[in-house]
XYZ file of C-alpha atoms in Angstrom:
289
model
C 132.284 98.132 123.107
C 130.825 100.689 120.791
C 131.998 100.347 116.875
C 134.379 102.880 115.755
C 137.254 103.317 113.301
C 141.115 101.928 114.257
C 143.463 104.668 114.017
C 145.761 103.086 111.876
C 143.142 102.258 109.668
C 142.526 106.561 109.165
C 143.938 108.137 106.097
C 146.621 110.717 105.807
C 144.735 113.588 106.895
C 145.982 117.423 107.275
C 145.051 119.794 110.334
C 142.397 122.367 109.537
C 143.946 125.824 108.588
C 143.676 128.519 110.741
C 140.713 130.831 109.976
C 140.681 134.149 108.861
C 137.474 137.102 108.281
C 137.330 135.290 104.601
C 136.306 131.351 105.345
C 132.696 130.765 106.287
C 132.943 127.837 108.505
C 135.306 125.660 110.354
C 134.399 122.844 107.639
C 134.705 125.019 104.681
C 138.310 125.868 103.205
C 138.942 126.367 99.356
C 137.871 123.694 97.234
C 138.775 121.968 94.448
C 135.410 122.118 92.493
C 133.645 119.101 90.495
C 133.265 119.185 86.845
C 129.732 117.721 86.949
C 129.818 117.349 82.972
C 133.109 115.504 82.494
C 133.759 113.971 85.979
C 137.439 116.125 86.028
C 138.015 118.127 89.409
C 139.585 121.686 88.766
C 143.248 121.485 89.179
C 143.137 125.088 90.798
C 141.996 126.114 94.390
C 139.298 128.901 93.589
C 138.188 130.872 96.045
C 134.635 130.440 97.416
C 132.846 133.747 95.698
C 135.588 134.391 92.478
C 133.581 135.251 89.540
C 134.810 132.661 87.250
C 134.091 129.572 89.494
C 131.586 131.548 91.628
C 130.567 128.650 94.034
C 127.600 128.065 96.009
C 126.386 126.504 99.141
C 123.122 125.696 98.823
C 122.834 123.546 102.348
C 124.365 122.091 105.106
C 123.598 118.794 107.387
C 125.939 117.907 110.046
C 126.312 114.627 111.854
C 127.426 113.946 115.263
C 128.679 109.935 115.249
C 130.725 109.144 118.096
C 133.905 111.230 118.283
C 133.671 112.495 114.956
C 131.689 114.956 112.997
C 130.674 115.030 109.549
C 129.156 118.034 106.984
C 127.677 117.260 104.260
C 127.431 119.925 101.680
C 125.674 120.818 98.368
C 127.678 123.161 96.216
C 126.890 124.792 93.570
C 129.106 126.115 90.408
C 128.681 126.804 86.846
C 129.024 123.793 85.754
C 126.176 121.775 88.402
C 125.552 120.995 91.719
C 128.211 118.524 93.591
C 128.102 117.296 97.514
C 131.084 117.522 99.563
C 131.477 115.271 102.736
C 134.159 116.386 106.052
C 134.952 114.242 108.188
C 136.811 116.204 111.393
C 137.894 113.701 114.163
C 138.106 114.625 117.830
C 142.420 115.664 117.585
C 140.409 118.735 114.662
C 141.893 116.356 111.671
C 139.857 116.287 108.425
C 139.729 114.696 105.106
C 137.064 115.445 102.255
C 134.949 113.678 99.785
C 133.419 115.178 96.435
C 130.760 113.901 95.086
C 128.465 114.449 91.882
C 124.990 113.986 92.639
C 124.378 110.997 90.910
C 127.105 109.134 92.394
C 125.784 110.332 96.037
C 122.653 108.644 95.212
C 124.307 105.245 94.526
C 126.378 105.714 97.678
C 122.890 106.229 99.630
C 121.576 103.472 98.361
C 124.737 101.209 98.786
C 124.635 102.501 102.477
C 121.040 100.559 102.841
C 122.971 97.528 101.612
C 125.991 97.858 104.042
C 123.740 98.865 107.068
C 121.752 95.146 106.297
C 125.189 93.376 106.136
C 126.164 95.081 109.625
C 122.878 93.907 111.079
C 122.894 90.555 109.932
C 126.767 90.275 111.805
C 125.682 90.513 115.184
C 127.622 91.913 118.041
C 131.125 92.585 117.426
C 133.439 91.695 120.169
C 137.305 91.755 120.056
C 137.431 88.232 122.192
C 135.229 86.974 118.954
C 136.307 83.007 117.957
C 134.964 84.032 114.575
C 138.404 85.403 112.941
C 137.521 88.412 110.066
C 139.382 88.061 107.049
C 143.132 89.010 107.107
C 142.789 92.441 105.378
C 139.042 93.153 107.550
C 137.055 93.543 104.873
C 133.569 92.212 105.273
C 131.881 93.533 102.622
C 133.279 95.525 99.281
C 131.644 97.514 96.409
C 132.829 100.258 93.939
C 131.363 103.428 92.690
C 132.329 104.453 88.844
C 132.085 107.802 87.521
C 133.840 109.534 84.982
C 136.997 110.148 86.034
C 136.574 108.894 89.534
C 136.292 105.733 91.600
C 134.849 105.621 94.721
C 135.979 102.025 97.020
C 133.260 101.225 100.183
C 134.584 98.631 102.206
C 132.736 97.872 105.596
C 135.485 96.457 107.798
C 136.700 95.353 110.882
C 139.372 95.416 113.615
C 139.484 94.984 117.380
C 138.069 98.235 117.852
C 134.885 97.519 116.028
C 133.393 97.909 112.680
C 133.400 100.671 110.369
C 132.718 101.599 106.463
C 135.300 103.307 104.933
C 135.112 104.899 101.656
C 137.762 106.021 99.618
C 138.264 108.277 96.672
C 140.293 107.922 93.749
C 140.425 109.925 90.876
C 142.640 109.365 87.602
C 143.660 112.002 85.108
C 147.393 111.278 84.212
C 148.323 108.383 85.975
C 147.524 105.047 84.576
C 146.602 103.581 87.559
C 145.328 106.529 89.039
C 146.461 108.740 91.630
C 146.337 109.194 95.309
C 143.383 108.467 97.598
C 141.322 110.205 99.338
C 138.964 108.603 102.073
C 136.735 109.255 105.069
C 135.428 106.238 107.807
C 132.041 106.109 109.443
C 131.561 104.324 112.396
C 129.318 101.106 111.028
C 126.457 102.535 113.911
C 126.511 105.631 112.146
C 125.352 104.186 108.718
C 121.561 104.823 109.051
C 121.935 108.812 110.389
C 124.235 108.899 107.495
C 122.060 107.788 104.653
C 118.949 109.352 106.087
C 120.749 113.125 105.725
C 121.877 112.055 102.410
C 118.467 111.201 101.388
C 117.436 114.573 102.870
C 119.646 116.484 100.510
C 118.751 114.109 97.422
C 115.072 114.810 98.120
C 115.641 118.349 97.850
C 118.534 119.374 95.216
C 117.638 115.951 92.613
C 119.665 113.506 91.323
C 120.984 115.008 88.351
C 124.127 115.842 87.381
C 123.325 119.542 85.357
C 124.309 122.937 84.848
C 121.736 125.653 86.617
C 118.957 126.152 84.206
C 119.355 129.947 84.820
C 122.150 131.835 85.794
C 121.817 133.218 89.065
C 123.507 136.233 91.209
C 127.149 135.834 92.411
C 127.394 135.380 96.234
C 128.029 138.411 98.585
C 129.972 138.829 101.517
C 130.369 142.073 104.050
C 132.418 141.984 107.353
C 130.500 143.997 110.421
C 132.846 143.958 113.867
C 133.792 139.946 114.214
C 131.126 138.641 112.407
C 130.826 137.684 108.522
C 127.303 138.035 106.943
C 127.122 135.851 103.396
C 124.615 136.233 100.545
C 124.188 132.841 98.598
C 121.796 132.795 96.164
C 121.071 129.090 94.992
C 117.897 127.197 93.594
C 116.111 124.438 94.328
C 113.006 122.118 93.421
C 110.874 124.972 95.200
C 112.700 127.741 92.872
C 115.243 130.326 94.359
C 116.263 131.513 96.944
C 118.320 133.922 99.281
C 120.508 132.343 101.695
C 122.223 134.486 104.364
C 124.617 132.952 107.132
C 126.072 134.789 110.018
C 129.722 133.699 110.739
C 131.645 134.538 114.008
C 134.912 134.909 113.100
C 136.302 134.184 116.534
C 134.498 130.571 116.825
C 133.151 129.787 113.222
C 130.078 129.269 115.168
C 127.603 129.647 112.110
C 123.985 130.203 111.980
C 121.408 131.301 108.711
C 118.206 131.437 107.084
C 116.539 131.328 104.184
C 114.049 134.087 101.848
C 112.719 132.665 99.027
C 113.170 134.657 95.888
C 109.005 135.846 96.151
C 109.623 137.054 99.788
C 112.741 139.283 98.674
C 111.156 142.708 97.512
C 109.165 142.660 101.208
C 111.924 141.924 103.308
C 114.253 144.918 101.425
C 110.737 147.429 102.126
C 110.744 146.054 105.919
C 114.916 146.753 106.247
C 114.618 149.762 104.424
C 112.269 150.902 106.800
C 114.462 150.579 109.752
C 117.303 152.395 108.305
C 114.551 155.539 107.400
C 114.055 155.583 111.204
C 117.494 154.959 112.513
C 118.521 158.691 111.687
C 122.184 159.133 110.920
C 123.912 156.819 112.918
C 127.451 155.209 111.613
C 126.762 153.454 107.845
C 128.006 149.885 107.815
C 130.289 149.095 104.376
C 128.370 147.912 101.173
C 128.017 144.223 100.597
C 130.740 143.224 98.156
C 132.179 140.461 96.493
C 135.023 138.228 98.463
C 138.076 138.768 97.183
């Protein structure tokens, strides 16, 4: 029997909202955006493009592990980069993580130390004489920053083995207020880390603001589709990112024109609205509202 999470072991979890002509993805909804400075998460719900907390995807990885899939995100805002991790179960259930970039880092390298535990257990099996501990927990650590506490706890029921990692953050409440959590099946550990290390590789490790600040995102809705304009930056400089969004499916798809490539793409599009003559003008790019 493959390892996967118990059901009663799964965290209060809502149903994803309907979508409408402004969301991007199935996986992305409004977010509650990271402080990257002072650990505090806004208390509002700003919407993805608003010019205040204009917010930023800069790239997406998404797992398949068992009956679940997981996205793991790097936003950008104003005030740094942040990762957000969905889980979405098989019943279309999801729950969220946010995480500043340094603290993703120590949960990919805690995930080398949990996948070593898991291999060192050997074959789980429900019939096992070896009784886990009453509460299943095989192996615990904690995550500090700021503001927030992150719990890992690999565990274990008669359905298999699993790591699930909850999040906790405290701003008025002594003891800190209501948790937050996602569980990955314990095979899925490895995948998991390696497209965290990915992203690390990539965006750094550093919990900053942008050095410069860069051109609010764009949206424009052609038909059933929604075309997105993300500018973001990376080790490799900046870039344009532009992602095609069905708005009947989510089904998403996108690509990427680094900021030196940007004058010769507009000449080469340019070009083929010279030659298309006077056919019907689709609306001007503008900001979502």
């Amino acid at each position: 029997m493959s390892d996967r999470e118990s059901g009663d072991e799964q965290q209060q979890t809502q149903a994803p909202e309907k979508t409408d002509s402004g969301e991007k993805s199935a996986h992305n909804e409004d977010d509650e955006t990271v402080d990257t400075s002072h650990g505090k998460a806004s208390a509002g719900r700003p919407d993805r493009h608003s010019g205040a907390t204009a917010e930023q995807e800069l790239a997406t990885r998404v797992l398949h592990i068992q009956s679940k899939r997981f996205y793991l995100d790097v936003k950008q805002n104003r005030r740094g980069r942040f990762i957000k991790v969905a889980e979405v179960g098989s019943g279309g259930k999801k729950s969220r993580l946010l995480l500043a970039m340094s603290s993703a880092a120590e949960f990919r390298d805690y995930l080398s130390d949990f996948s070593d535990h898991y291999a060192s257990l050997g074959e789980h099996s429900p019939t096992n004489s070896e009784t886990p501990p009453e509460d299943g927990k095989l192996k615990s650590e904690m995550i500090v920053k700021d503001n927030r506490r992150y719990y890992l706890d690999l565990k274990e029921n008669q359905r298999g083995r699993f790591l699930r990692v909850s999040e906790q953050v405290s701003q008025t409440i002594p003891r800190g207020g209501p948790r937050s959590q996602i569980a990955i099946p314990a095979q899925g550990m490895i995948e998991f880390r390696d497209a965290l290390t990915e992203l690390l590789e990539e965006f750094g490790t550093d919990d900053q603001e942008p050095q410069n600040e860069l051109p609010e995102s764009k949206s424009m809705r052609i038909e059933n589709k929604m075309f997105y304009f993300d500018v973001g930056s990376n080790r490799r400089g900046v870039y344009l990112r532009v992602s095609e969004v069905s708005v009947r499916n989510n089904f998403r798809t996108a690509i990427t024109i680094p900021e030196r490539s940007w004058g010769r793409f507009r000449d080469i599009i340019s070009e083929f609205v010279d030659k298309s003559g006077s056919g019907p003008k689709a609306p001007a790019a503008n900001e979502s509202e």
